[in-house]
Structure formats: structure tokens, C-alpha cells
Short mmCIF file of C-alpha atoms in Angstrom, two decimals:
data_model
loop_
_atom_site.label_atom_id
_atom_site.label_comp_id
_atom_site.label_asym_id
_atom_site.label_seq_id
_atom_site.Cartn_x
_atom_site.Cartn_y
_atom_site.Cartn_z
CA MET J 680 19.98 11.46 7.14
CA ALA J 681 18.58 9.47 10.04
CA SER J 682 14.94 8.79 10.79
CA VAL J 683 13.71 10.65 13.88
CA VAL J 684 10.57 9.34 15.57
CA GLU J 685 8.60 10.19 18.70
CA TYR J 686 6.77 7.15 20.05
CA LYS J 687 3.26 7.87 21.33
CA GLY J 688 2.41 4.43 22.68
CA LEU J 689 -0.79 2.40 22.72
CA LYS J 690 -4.14 4.05 22.11
CA ALA J 691 -7.17 1.82 22.67
CA GLY J 692 -10.90 2.19 23.00
CA TYR J 693 -11.68 4.64 20.19
CA HIS J 694 -14.16 4.69 17.32
CA CYS J 695 -13.76 2.27 14.40
CA GLY J 696 -15.00 3.43 11.03
CA TYR J 697 -15.15 -0.11 9.64
CA CYS J 698 -17.59 -1.76 12.05
CA ASP J 699 -18.79 1.47 13.73
CA SER J 700 -17.73 0.20 17.15
CA LYS J 701 -17.49 3.18 19.49
CA GLU J 702 -14.57 1.84 21.53
CA GLY J 703 -13.23 -1.16 19.64
CA LYS J 704 -10.16 0.17 17.89
CA ALA J 705 -6.61 -0.23 19.22
CA SER J 706 -3.29 0.83 17.69
CA CYS J 707 0.21 1.99 18.55
CA GLY J 708 1.60 5.08 16.91
CA MET J 709 4.55 7.40 16.56
CA TRP J 710 5.17 10.80 15.04
CA ALA J 711 7.82 10.68 12.32
CA HIS J 712 9.72 13.96 12.18
CA SER J 713 11.82 12.49 9.39
CA MET J 714 12.11 9.02 7.88
CA THR J 715 14.26 7.29 5.29
CA VAL J 716 12.56 5.17 2.64
CA ARG J 717 14.58 2.17 3.82
CA ASP J 718 13.23 2.46 7.36
CA TYR J 719 9.66 2.92 6.18
CA GLN J 720 9.97 -0.11 3.91
CA ASP J 721 11.05 -2.19 6.89
CA LEU J 722 8.24 -0.78 9.03
CA ILE J 723 5.43 -1.57 6.58
CA ASP J 724 6.88 -5.08 6.33
CA ARG J 725 6.15 -5.29 10.06
CA GLY J 726 2.54 -4.07 9.75
CA TRP J 727 3.02 -0.30 10.11
CA ARG J 728 1.48 2.32 7.82
CA ARG J 729 1.68 6.08 7.59
CA SER J 730 -1.02 8.73 7.38
CA GLY J 731 0.65 12.07 6.83
CA LYS J 732 3.57 12.06 9.26
CA TYR J 733 1.81 9.84 11.77
CA VAL J 734 2.88 6.19 11.55
CA TYR J 735 0.67 3.60 13.23
CA LYS J 736 0.35 -0.14 13.74
CA PRO J 737 -2.96 -1.82 14.65
CA VAL J 738 -2.84 -4.04 17.72
CA MET J 739 -4.03 -7.04 15.78
CA ASN J 740 -5.16 -9.33 18.62
CA GLN J 741 -7.03 -6.50 20.39
CA THR J 742 -8.58 -4.27 17.73
CA CYS J 743 -12.16 -4.96 16.65
CA CYS J 744 -11.27 -5.16 12.92
CA PRO J 745 -7.79 -6.67 12.41
CA GLN J 746 -6.02 -4.95 9.52
CA TYR J 747 -3.63 -7.21 7.60
CA THR J 748 -0.99 -5.68 5.35
CA ILE J 749 -1.64 -6.84 1.79
CA ARG J 750 0.64 -6.74 -1.23
CA CYS J 751 0.05 -7.67 -4.85
CA ARG J 752 2.71 -9.29 -7.04
CA PRO J 753 2.50 -7.17 -10.23
CA LEU J 754 5.01 -9.23 -12.22
CA HIS J 755 2.54 -12.13 -12.24
CA PHE J 756 -0.67 -10.08 -12.19
CA GLN J 757 -3.35 -10.85 -14.78
CA PRO J 758 -6.38 -8.54 -14.92
CA SER J 759 -9.67 -10.26 -14.17
CA LYS J 760 -12.75 -10.05 -16.35
CA SER J 761 -14.13 -7.19 -14.25
CA HIS J 762 -10.77 -5.36 -14.42
CA LYS J 763 -10.82 -5.61 -18.22
CA LYS J 764 -14.36 -4.28 -18.22
CA VAL J 765 -13.23 -1.16 -16.35
CA LEU J 766 -10.30 -0.58 -18.73
CA LYS J 767 -12.52 -1.02 -21.81
CA LYS J 768 -15.05 1.37 -20.31
CA MET J 769 -12.34 4.02 -19.99
CA LEU J 770 -11.14 3.44 -23.56
CA LYS J 771 -14.69 3.77 -24.94
CA PHE J 772 -15.15 6.99 -23.02
CA LEU J 773 -11.86 8.44 -24.27
CA ALA J 774 -12.41 7.31 -27.86
CA LYS J 775 -16.09 8.08 -28.41
CA GLY J 776 -17.28 9.81 -25.24
CA GLU J 777 -19.49 6.83 -24.42
CA ILE J 778 -20.79 6.71 -20.86
CA SER J 779 -21.78 3.29 -19.54
CA LYS J 780 -25.28 3.06 -18.17
CA GLY J 781 -25.72 1.98 -14.57
CA ASN J 782 -23.16 1.64 -11.83
CA CYS J 783 -20.14 -0.60 -11.91
CA GLU J 784 -21.13 -3.24 -9.38
CA ASP J 785 -18.24 -5.63 -9.83
CA GLU J 786 -15.90 -3.74 -7.49
CA PRO J 787 -16.17 -0.81 -5.07
CA MET J 788 -15.40 2.70 -6.16
CA ASP J 789 -13.16 3.60 -3.28
CA SER J 790 -9.86 2.51 -4.79
CA THR J 791 -7.22 0.41 -3.11
CA MET J 792 -6.71 2.92 -0.34
CA ASP J 793 -8.15 2.69 3.12
CA ASP J 794 -11.10 4.89 3.91
CA ALA J 795 -10.57 8.16 5.69
CA VAL J 796 -12.04 7.23 9.03
CA ALA J 797 -13.30 9.93 11.36
CA GLY J 798 -12.27 7.95 14.43
CA ASP J 799 -8.63 8.35 13.55
CA PHE J 800 -9.00 12.12 13.31
CA ALA J 801 -10.47 12.00 16.77
CA LEU J 802 -7.56 9.89 18.02
CA ILE J 803 -4.92 12.40 16.96
CA ASN J 804 -6.98 15.25 18.30
CA LYS J 805 -6.94 13.45 21.65
CA LEU J 806 -3.19 12.98 21.42
CA ASP J 807 -2.89 16.73 20.79
CA ILE J 808 0.67 16.31 19.60
CA ARG J 809 2.54 19.54 20.06
CA CYS J 810 6.25 19.60 19.27
CA ASP J 811 8.45 22.64 19.58
CA LEU J 812 9.84 21.95 16.13
CA LYS J 813 12.19 24.92 16.08
CA THR J 814 13.80 23.94 19.37
CA PHE J 815 13.81 20.30 18.34
CA SER J 816 15.46 21.13 15.03
CA ASP J 817 18.06 23.31 16.73
CA ASP J 818 18.80 20.58 19.27
CA LEU J 819 19.23 18.01 16.55
CA LYS J 820 21.39 20.35 14.50
CA GLU J 821 23.64 21.00 17.49
CA SER J 822 23.78 17.27 18.18
CA PHE J 823 24.85 16.45 14.65
CA GLU J 824 27.46 19.19 14.73
CA SER J 825 28.92 18.05 18.05
CA GLU J 826 28.62 14.26 17.75
CA ASP J 827 31.02 12.25 15.63
CA MET J 828 28.29 9.79 14.55
CA LYS J 829 30.57 6.81 14.01
CA GLY J 830 33.31 8.82 12.40
CA LYS J 831 31.15 10.81 9.97
CA ASN J 832 30.46 14.51 10.52
CA SER J 833 26.90 15.42 9.66
CA LYS J 834 26.36 18.27 7.25
CA LYS J 835 24.86 21.48 8.64
CA ASP J 836 22.37 21.85 5.82
CA GLU J 837 21.12 18.29 6.33
CA SER J 838 20.56 18.75 10.05
CA SER J 839 18.79 22.05 9.59
CA GLU J 840 16.46 20.45 7.07
CA LEU J 841 15.80 17.35 9.21
CA ILE J 842 12.65 18.77 10.74
CA GLN J 843 10.56 21.02 8.50
CA SER J 844 7.16 19.74 9.47
CA GLN J 845 4.00 21.67 10.15
CA ASP J 846 1.52 21.21 13.00
CA VAL J 847 0.63 17.64 13.62
CA GLU J 848 -2.56 15.63 13.15
CA GLU J 849 -3.45 12.59 11.06
CA LYS J 850 -6.06 10.80 9.12
CA LEU J 851 -6.12 7.12 8.27
CA GLY J 852 -5.06 6.01 4.99
CA SER J 853 -0.14 0.66 3.08
CA GLY J 854 10.07 -5.08 0.49
CA GLU J 855 12.95 -6.96 0.65
CA PRO J 856 10.10 -9.18 1.86
CA SER J 857 10.33 -12.03 4.30
CA HIS J 858 10.37 -15.53 2.83
CA LEU J 859 7.06 -16.94 1.68
CA VAL J 860 5.61 -19.70 3.76
CA LYS J 861 4.16 -22.56 1.76
CA VAL J 862 1.12 -23.70 3.68
CA HIS J 863 -1.46 -26.17 2.37
CA THR J 864 -4.82 -25.62 3.99
CA VAL J 865 -7.69 -28.01 3.27
CA PRO J 866 -10.90 -25.99 3.07
CA LYS J 867 -14.08 -26.99 4.84
CA PRO J 868 -16.67 -28.89 2.77
CA GLY J 869 -18.53 -26.44 0.58
CA LYS J 870 -16.03 -23.63 1.15
CA GLY J 871 -13.15 -22.62 -1.12
CA ALA J 872 -11.14 -24.64 -3.60
CA ASP J 873 -9.28 -27.83 -2.71
CA LEU J 874 -5.71 -27.01 -3.69
CA SER J 875 -4.84 -30.72 -3.89
CA LYS J 876 -7.21 -31.22 -6.83
CA PRO J 877 -6.96 -29.88 -10.38
CA PRO J 878 -8.94 -26.72 -11.11
CA CYS J 879 -12.51 -27.11 -12.29
CA ARG J 880 -13.09 -27.21 -16.04
CA LYS J 881 -15.83 -25.46 -17.89
CA ALA J 882 -18.65 -27.60 -19.26
CA LYS J 883 -17.93 -26.25 -22.73
CA GLU J 884 -14.34 -27.55 -22.56
CA ILE J 885 -15.54 -30.98 -21.37
CA ARG J 886 -18.02 -31.21 -24.27
CA LYS J 887 -15.28 -30.33 -26.74
CA GLU J 888 -13.02 -32.97 -25.28
CA ARG J 889 -15.72 -35.65 -25.53
CA LYS J 890 -16.41 -34.67 -29.14
CA ARG J 891 -12.72 -34.92 -29.98
CA LEU J 892 -12.43 -38.37 -28.38
CA LYS J 893 -15.48 -39.57 -30.31
CA LEU J 894 -13.96 -38.37 -33.59
CA MET J 895 -10.67 -40.07 -32.74
CA GLN J 896 -12.49 -43.36 -32.12
CA GLN J 897 -14.03 -43.06 -35.56
CA ASN J 898 -10.54 -42.67 -37.01
CA PRO J 899 -8.38 -45.07 -34.92
CA ALA J 900 -5.50 -44.97 -37.39
CA GLY J 901 -4.77 -41.36 -36.62
CA GLU J 902 -2.52 -40.43 -33.73
CA LEU J 903 -3.64 -37.58 -31.53
CA GLU J 904 -1.27 -35.14 -33.17
CA GLY J 905 -2.13 -36.41 -36.63
CA PHE J 906 -5.79 -36.18 -35.81
CA GLN J 907 -5.43 -32.57 -34.90
CA VAL J 908 -3.79 -31.81 -38.21
CA GLN J 909 -5.61 -34.16 -40.64
CA SER J 910 -8.83 -35.55 -39.19
CA GLN J 911 -10.11 -32.54 -37.29
CA PRO J 912 -13.10 -31.05 -39.13
CA PRO J 913 -12.21 -27.42 -39.94
CA SER J 914 -15.63 -26.17 -38.95
CA LEU J 915 -15.47 -27.85 -35.54
CA PHE J 916 -11.91 -26.96 -34.52
CA PRO J 917 -10.80 -23.82 -36.36
CA PRO J 918 -7.03 -23.32 -36.14
CA LYS J 919 -5.99 -20.75 -33.58
CA ALA J 920 -3.43 -18.12 -34.47
CA LYS J 921 -0.19 -18.40 -32.51
CA SER J 922 -0.45 -14.74 -31.59
CA ASN J 923 -3.79 -15.26 -29.86
CA GLN J 924 -2.36 -14.52 -26.42
CA PRO J 925 -4.30 -12.61 -23.76
CA LYS J 926 -3.53 -8.90 -23.84
CA SER J 927 -1.20 -7.65 -21.14
CA LEU J 928 -2.27 -5.03 -18.63
CA GLU J 929 -0.17 -2.46 -20.46
CA ASP J 930 -1.80 -3.33 -23.81
CA LEU J 931 -5.23 -2.82 -22.31
CA ILE J 932 -4.31 0.49 -20.70
CA LEU J 933 -2.35 1.97 -23.60
CA GLU J 934 -4.52 0.76 -26.46
CA SER J 935 -4.27 3.28 -29.28
CA LEU J 936 -7.07 5.83 -29.69
CA PRO J 937 -8.36 7.33 -32.93
CA GLU J 938 -7.02 10.71 -34.02
CA ASP J 939 -10.41 12.27 -33.44
CA ALA J 940 -10.76 10.84 -29.91
CA SER J 941 -13.36 12.62 -27.79
CA HIS J 942 -11.12 12.98 -24.74
CA LYS J 943 -7.46 13.03 -23.77
CA LEU J 944 -6.20 11.45 -20.52
CA GLU J 945 -2.72 12.14 -19.17
CA VAL J 946 -1.16 10.73 -15.99
CA ARG J 947 1.54 12.88 -14.35
CA LEU J 948 3.83 11.87 -11.50
CA VAL J 949 4.55 14.87 -9.26
CA PRO J 950 6.84 14.86 -6.18
CA VAL J 951 5.03 15.92 -3.00
CA SER J 952 7.01 19.08 -2.36
CA PHE J 953 6.10 22.75 -2.43
CA GLU J 954 9.55 23.32 -3.91
CA ASP J 955 8.45 21.41 -7.01
CA PRO J 956 6.96 23.92 -9.51
CA GLU J 957 4.45 21.44 -10.96
CA PHE J 958 3.17 20.41 -7.54
CA LYS J 959 2.92 24.05 -6.46
CA SER J 960 1.11 25.19 -9.61
CA SER J 961 -1.47 22.39 -9.42
CA PHE J 962 -2.00 22.58 -5.64
CA SER J 963 -5.10 24.78 -5.73
CA GLN J 964 -6.89 22.55 -8.27
CA SER J 965 -5.82 19.41 -6.43
CA PHE J 966 -7.11 20.78 -3.13
CA SER J 967 -10.47 21.80 -4.63
CA LEU J 968 -10.89 18.27 -5.96
CA TYR J 969 -10.11 16.83 -2.51
CA VAL J 970 -12.80 18.98 -0.88
CA LYS J 971 -15.36 17.96 -3.50
CA TYR J 972 -14.50 14.28 -3.01
CA GLN J 973 -14.55 14.31 0.81
CA MET J 974 -17.87 16.13 0.98
CA ALA J 975 -19.58 13.96 -1.64
CA ILE J 976 -18.12 10.51 -0.92
CA HIS J 977 -17.38 10.68 2.83
CA GLN J 978 -19.96 13.34 3.75
CA ASP J 979 -17.31 15.41 5.54
CA PRO J 980 -18.49 18.87 6.64
CA PRO J 981 -16.56 21.76 5.02
CA ASP J 982 -14.69 22.63 8.22
CA GLU J 983 -13.14 19.13 8.32
CA CYS J 984 -11.66 19.23 4.84
CA GLY J 985 -9.86 22.55 4.82
CA LYS J 986 -6.47 23.35 3.35
CA THR J 987 -4.70 22.60 6.65
CA GLU J 988 -6.25 19.13 6.92
CA PHE J 989 -5.50 18.40 3.27
CA THR J 990 -1.87 19.42 3.65
CA ARG J 991 -1.33 17.43 6.84
CA PHE J 992 -3.08 14.34 5.53
CA LEU J 993 -1.94 14.07 1.91
CA CYS J 994 0.87 16.58 1.31
CA SER J 995 3.00 16.25 4.46
CA SER J 996 5.23 13.19 4.38
CA PRO J 997 8.09 12.19 6.67
CA LEU J 998 9.87 10.42 3.79
CA GLU J 999 13.12 11.97 2.66
CA ALA J 1000 13.42 12.02 -1.13
CA GLU J 1001 16.30 9.82 -2.30
CA ASN J 1002 17.94 8.98 -5.60
CA SER J 1003 20.06 5.93 -6.41
CA HIS J 1004 22.05 4.94 -9.49
CA ASN J 1005 20.19 1.61 -9.60
CA GLY J 1006 16.85 3.05 -8.52
CA PRO J 1007 13.94 4.42 -10.55
CA ASP J 1008 14.52 7.61 -12.55
CA CYS J 1009 11.92 9.47 -10.48
CA GLY J 1010 13.71 8.54 -7.25
CA TYR J 1011 12.19 7.35 -3.99
CA GLY J 1012 9.78 9.24 -1.75
CA SER J 1013 6.18 10.49 -1.75
CA PHE J 1014 4.34 11.45 -4.93
CA HIS J 1015 0.98 12.49 -6.31
CA GLN J 1016 -0.08 10.67 -9.45
CA GLN J 1017 -2.42 13.15 -11.14
CA TYR J 1018 -5.00 12.08 -13.73
CA TRP J 1019 -5.59 14.96 -16.15
CA LEU J 1020 -8.66 14.72 -18.41
CA ASP J 1021 -8.87 17.39 -21.11
CA GLY J 1022 -6.69 19.76 -19.10
CA LYS J 1023 -8.22 19.33 -15.62
CA ILE J 1024 -7.45 16.99 -12.73
CA ILE J 1025 -10.15 14.36 -12.18
CA ALA J 1026 -8.26 12.07 -9.76
CA VAL J 1027 -5.12 12.03 -7.61
CA GLY J 1028 -3.44 8.88 -6.32
CA VAL J 1029 -1.12 9.49 -3.37
CA ILE J 1030 1.72 6.93 -3.43
CA ASP J 1031 5.08 6.21 -1.81
CA ILE J 1032 7.88 4.76 -3.93
CA LEU J 1033 10.08 2.62 -1.69
CA PRO J 1034 13.08 0.31 -2.29
CA TYR J 1035 10.95 -2.79 -2.86
CA CYS J 1036 7.47 -1.51 -3.63
CA VAL J 1037 4.97 1.13 -4.63
CA SER J 1038 2.75 1.75 -1.61
CA SER J 1039 -0.72 3.24 -2.06
CA VAL J 1040 -1.64 5.88 0.48
CA TYR J 1041 -4.94 7.34 -0.73
CA LEU J 1042 -7.03 8.20 -3.77
CA TYR J 1043 -9.50 11.01 -4.27
CA TYR J 1044 -11.40 11.74 -7.47
CA ASP J 1045 -14.13 13.86 -9.01
CA PRO J 1046 -17.48 12.27 -8.08
CA ASP J 1047 -18.85 13.47 -11.44
CA TYR J 1048 -16.69 10.77 -13.07
CA SER J 1049 -17.70 7.91 -10.78
CA PHE J 1050 -19.08 6.10 -13.83
CA LEU J 1051 -15.46 5.45 -14.90
CA SER J 1052 -14.72 3.34 -11.77
CA LEU J 1053 -11.68 5.49 -11.06
CA GLY J 1054 -10.81 3.55 -7.89
CA VAL J 1055 -10.32 0.32 -9.82
CA TYR J 1056 -8.79 2.09 -12.81
CA SER J 1057 -6.16 3.89 -10.69
CA ALA J 1058 -5.22 0.65 -8.92
CA LEU J 1059 -4.59 -1.04 -12.27
CA ARG J 1060 -2.55 1.96 -13.42
CA GLU J 1061 -0.46 1.77 -10.23
CA ILE J 1062 0.16 -1.95 -10.76
CA ALA J 1063 1.32 -1.21 -14.31
CA PHE J 1064 3.46 1.65 -12.97
CA THR J 1065 5.13 -0.73 -10.51
CA ARG J 1066 6.01 -3.03 -13.42
CA GLN J 1067 7.44 -0.06 -15.27
CA LEU J 1068 9.65 0.91 -12.31
CA HIS J 1069 10.79 -2.71 -11.99
CA GLU J 1070 12.42 -2.48 -15.43
CA LYS J 1071 14.95 0.04 -14.04
CA ALA J 1072 14.98 -1.04 -10.38
CA SER J 1073 14.79 -4.85 -10.41
CA GLN J 1074 14.26 -5.15 -6.66
CA LEU J 1075 11.15 -2.95 -6.82
CA SER J 1076 8.53 -5.57 -7.61
CA TYR J 1077 5.57 -5.30 -5.22
CA TYR J 1078 2.44 -3.17 -4.94
CA TYR J 1079 1.19 -2.58 -1.39
CA MET J 1080 -2.54 -1.89 -1.16
CA GLY J 1081 -2.76 -0.88 2.48
CA PHE J 1082 -4.75 -3.07 4.84
CA TYR J 1083 -6.99 -6.01 4.02
CA ILE J 1084 -9.89 -6.29 6.47
CA HIS J 1085 -11.67 -9.59 5.99
CA SER J 1086 -14.33 -8.77 8.58
CA CYS J 1087 -15.34 -5.64 6.65
CA PRO J 1088 -17.11 -6.48 3.35
CA LYS J 1089 -16.23 -3.06 1.93
CA MET J 1090 -12.50 -3.76 2.27
CA LYS J 1091 -12.40 -7.39 1.08
CA TYR J 1092 -12.21 -6.38 -2.59
CA LYS J 1093 -8.45 -5.85 -2.26
CA GLY J 1094 -8.06 -9.61 -2.29
CA GLN J 1095 -9.29 -9.64 -5.90
CA TYR J 1096 -5.96 -8.31 -7.16
CA ARG J 1097 -4.13 -11.62 -7.55
CA PRO J 1098 -1.62 -13.01 -6.90
CA SER J 1099 -1.40 -11.33 -3.52
CA ASP J 1100 -0.06 -12.09 -0.04
CA LEU J 1101 -1.02 -11.22 3.52
CA LEU J 1102 1.50 -10.48 6.27
CA CYS J 1103 1.50 -12.85 9.23
CA PRO J 1104 0.93 -10.62 12.29
CA GLU J 1105 3.19 -12.71 14.52
CA THR J 1106 6.16 -13.83 12.39
CA TYR J 1107 6.01 -11.15 9.64
CA VAL J 1108 6.33 -13.57 6.73
CA TRP J 1109 4.20 -13.32 3.60
CA VAL J 1110 1.59 -15.99 2.95
CA PRO J 1111 -0.50 -16.31 -0.26
CA ILE J 1112 -3.98 -14.97 0.40
CA GLU J 1113 -5.63 -18.21 -0.80
CA GLN J 1114 -4.06 -20.01 2.13
CA CYS J 1115 -5.20 -17.35 4.62
CA LEU J 1116 -8.87 -17.05 3.67
CA PRO J 1117 -10.11 -20.34 5.22
CA SER J 1118 -8.65 -19.32 8.58
CA LEU J 1119 -10.13 -15.82 8.34
CA GLU J 1120 -13.58 -17.31 7.77
CA ASN J 1121 -13.32 -18.85 11.24
CA SER J 1122 -11.61 -16.06 13.16
CA LYS J 1123 -11.00 -12.32 12.72
CA TYR J 1124 -7.48 -12.63 14.10
CA CYS J 1125 -5.20 -15.30 12.64
CA ARG J 1126 -1.57 -16.30 12.67
CA PHE J 1127 -0.95 -17.30 9.04
CA ASN J 1128 2.39 -19.01 9.59
CA GLN J 1129 1.44 -22.63 10.25
CA ASP J 1130 4.85 -23.55 11.63
CA PRO J 1131 4.35 -23.51 15.42
CA GLU J 1132 8.11 -23.23 15.96
CA ALA J 1133 8.49 -20.12 13.77
CA VAL J 1134 9.21 -16.81 15.50
CA ASP J 1135 9.69 -13.20 14.48
CA GLU J 1136 13.22 -13.30 13.05
CA GLY J 1137 13.48 -9.50 13.01
CA ARG J 1138 12.50 -9.04 16.66
CA CYS J 1139 14.57 -6.82 18.92
CA LYS J 1140 17.16 -8.99 20.64
CA GLU J 1141 19.56 -6.33 21.95
CA LEU J 1142 17.66 -3.45 23.50
CA ASP J 1143 20.82 -1.65 24.62
CA ARG J 1144 21.76 -1.01 20.97
CA LEU J 1145 18.57 0.95 20.31
CA GLN J 1146 19.40 4.57 19.38
CA VAL J 1147 18.01 7.41 21.51
CA PHE J 1148 18.06 11.17 20.90
CA HIS J 1149 17.99 12.93 24.29
CA LYS J 1150 19.10 16.39 25.39
CA LYS J 1151 20.89 17.26 22.15
CA ALA J 1152 22.82 13.98 22.18
CA ILE J 1153 22.52 10.68 20.34
CA MET J 1154 23.29 7.62 22.45
CA PRO J 1155 22.54 3.90 22.68
CA TYR J 1156 19.76 2.96 25.06
CA GLY J 1157 22.31 1.16 27.25
CA VAL J 1158 23.79 4.58 28.09
CA TYR J 1159 20.49 6.46 28.22
CA LYS J 1160 18.83 4.12 30.76
CA LYS J 1161 21.56 4.70 33.36
CA HIS J 1162 20.27 8.23 33.83
CA GLN J 1163 16.56 7.35 33.96
CA LYS J 1164 14.65 7.06 37.22
CA ASP J 1165 11.15 6.64 35.78
CA PRO J 1166 10.28 2.92 36.04
CA SER J 1167 7.78 3.16 33.16
CA GLU J 1168 10.44 4.39 30.75
CA GLU J 1169 11.93 0.96 30.06
CA ALA J 1170 8.50 -0.56 29.44
CA THR J 1171 7.73 2.15 26.85
CA VAL J 1172 11.05 1.74 25.05
CA LEU J 1173 10.72 -2.04 25.12
CA GLN J 1174 7.25 -1.83 23.57
CA TYR J 1175 8.56 0.47 20.82
CA ALA J 1176 11.52 -1.84 20.10
CA SER J 1177 9.31 -4.93 19.88
CA LEU J 1178 7.10 -3.21 17.29
CA VAL J 1179 9.79 -1.71 15.03
CA GLY J 1180 12.26 -4.62 15.24
CA GLN J 1181 16.02 -4.76 15.78
CA ALA J 1182 17.14 -3.24 12.47
CA CYS J 1183 14.97 -0.12 12.69
CA SER J 1184 15.66 0.33 16.41
CA GLU J 1185 19.37 0.61 15.62
CA ARG J 1186 18.95 2.97 12.65
CA MET J 1187 16.13 5.25 13.76
CA LEU J 1188 16.56 7.86 16.48
CA LEU J 1189 13.95 7.58 19.24
CA PHE J 1190 13.33 11.07 20.60
CA ARG J 1191 12.89 11.20 24.38
CA ASN J 1192 12.42 14.43 26.32
#
């Protein structure tokens, strides 16, 4: 099945929910009638992101708050002290029902997903996207039945199922990756760590080292190794057990509970499909939780968080579910990760499972359980889940957290999940976040690739090979443009091609009417 997209072009001068600028936001967008997980993986590796079926890309050098795609590397992830605190807090609650006093101030509560920003609702309302989906579906079906499509006849049932979307609106919600760029940036005096110097040592470690050297001087006959075994006073340097390794993320999450535990937590992965019985049976409870969350956390009025908005925003996905013999057992596509506490849903993480990553879309939770820091907890669970999927699908090894916005303090916390990388907005290579931060302190918009000769290797080089769907026929742009008299048409198609890149432009079908 091919991806079918309808490019909507550049939209600039609308409200930004991050800095509250009334006309500062700028992005390009397209409506995805259908999309393969491979195409979406390539798109998010070029700075795109979906919200419902709307796929958008911030215009980084124009928008008021540049949004950089951020990914975490779960295979090397080590939970920080604050992360461990959140996990222990959950375990204490489950085991004994203990509720921590005070708020968790070490990290925000809003999870690793981007905020639902009212300005983006307004944008799609302005677009007022109206597609005659029945006619469109029939046209595409007829096209697939009549076209040879490079020697392969398309199946009737596939073409009839290509477009099964509902009315269209959106709300804001993140590979084989490009090669990492190794850049050494010297920080300004007083800012950041100097990567050319060894890491700082704790005063306690320095004191221990001095004490050890003093003892060695008192016993010059002993070698260092011998000193450690024979001359070291037992009370001063107690032997450490070999098994004294830091607990893994999985150990911290899955630590055993007593038989008489106060609470039971279960995490269920449910495909986003009304044909799935588990998704269908839990829909009403999931929707009620969404309404409660939006009204309490985002102060949305009731008429803006109805069932239609919920379905369009978090249940409608353009991604076609796929299964592969070397892929994860659950397959690829869009899912809800439901957190069930004592038989009721207290949180739902909306995620996409793609060929090279797990991509977070959104999280909503019961505000009554804010004391559990469910935003942080769910992010750690999703990182652990990515590691679990990697065991079956070795290429799936990244966790995409959406957009990192350095100019917005509320969104900077995503950089605390280390190691992580930011996507260069000009060359689309991944650069470790430590090397990007000094530049971001000086400028909102930055090119992270320090090689001035480097270019976007995936850029569109052959526009005529771009695939167009027009008047029930699929054709290369080289054929389509011969019949076009509108001078603005080529500029629109060229803009689309430059944003999606050569590979996607050849695979995806650009609908033109």
C-alpha cells in the first residue's frame, strides 16, 4: 500500500502556545490519507511529526520557537537520580499505598509529549480541510485497478481500504538514522563542561584518594595492588561485592512486590483500531480520562474536548499496520499503551512503533494521580519498552520524544533523558545534545552540523521522478507538469519535494486535484 498525501503548504503568522506569540508560528503541513511506517520513519528523520492524520514540519528559521526533533538512545540509557526517585515512588505506592508528600519538582508532569496547543487547533480550523473521501477513495481504487503499477496489480480490497478516514482537523502533539556528526564545541567560560578535560570528581572521592596515598607512603614496601589486599584497613576500605552494579531500568521498574501489595499496576499495549476488541471495549473509559485530563491540566472547555476531537487527535492515524518476520511481535503502527491501576485506566500513552524507533505522540493521565509523576514514569516505561522491542527487532533502537524547544523552559526537560541527539535542521544528521546546547544558548535557530561543506544528502535531486496522483491516474511529475498551466503549481510541488526528500517523493503519492 502506498502513502497518499495532500500537501497544504506553508502556514505562517499564527498563535504559538510555547511563547504565547500571537503571530509567531510557522509550519508546513500535509494531510495524510494513508501512510506506510517506512515513509513516516523517513519523514520524522527530516523533522516532520504527525498529530492525528495531519503531518507538519516547523519552518525552523522562521518560527518563533524552533522545534528540534529529539531522540534518546535507550540501549545506553541510565536513569538519573530523579528518574530513580520517580520509580521508587511508584513502587512504594504499589507496595504499601504510600503517597509522597509535596510535588515532584525535579521534572515536569507533562510527559515527553508536546503540549496540546490551542494555536494548532486554530490553524487547522483555518485550513478547513474538506476532502470528498468517498470520491477520492473510488478514484484511487479505479486507478489501482487500471494502472499496472510497475508490473504489480493492486488488490481491490487494499485500494478500497486505502482511505477510511473521518473528517479532518488536528492538534499538536515526535530511524535508519543519518550518521552522527562528531563535533567538539568549547563552551564559553562559566558555561557547560569542557569536553577536552576529565569529568569533575567529588570531594569525597578526592579525600579517599589522598588517604589511600598517605597509607601507601607509610607502607612503601607494598605495591598498589598488594596494598589494596593486605595493607588496607578493613574499616576504612570495606570490600565491595562484585555484584554491586547499578540496577538496570528494567530492575527498577519490575522490582518484585509483596504478596499483600496495596495496588496492582498493569500496562497493556492496544492497537489503535476500532476493529480491535480491547481498544473498542476500553474506548469509553479512555475517552472519559482524556476529557478529565484536558479540562484539568490544559483548562480546555468541555466543547473542545469532545469525542470527535479525541478521535481525530489521538485515535485517527494515517499509519497502516504492518507485520514483518524480523519485526516486533506486536507489529508496526499506532498504539495506545494503557496503564491500568486496580482495574481502571489512570494513564494512556499514545505511541507509534516504526522500523527504527518508538515515537511518542501524546500522554494523558488522571490528574488525581499527579503525585506519581506519571509523565516521567511513562517516559521511562516507553524507554524500557523500546529496549524490549529491540531484542526481537535489532534495528529498532531509538526512542523519539517529539520536539525539543530550548527557548521554552517547560520543554527543555526532554534533554535530561541521556544519551540523546538533536536533528540538524539543515543537513538532517544527528548530533549529541551536549554539543548542541552551547550554540542554542546563543541563538534559537542553529545548524548543528559544523561541517560547512555538508549538505542534505537526502534532498530531492530529480523532481520529475516525484509521484503524483491526478484524475484517477498515478504518474511521475515529469508527465504531470506537461498538462499544467498554473505557474504556481511547480513552486508548490518543488517546496513539497524539498521538505520530504527524494526517497519519500518517489514512494508517496502526492494528490493533486
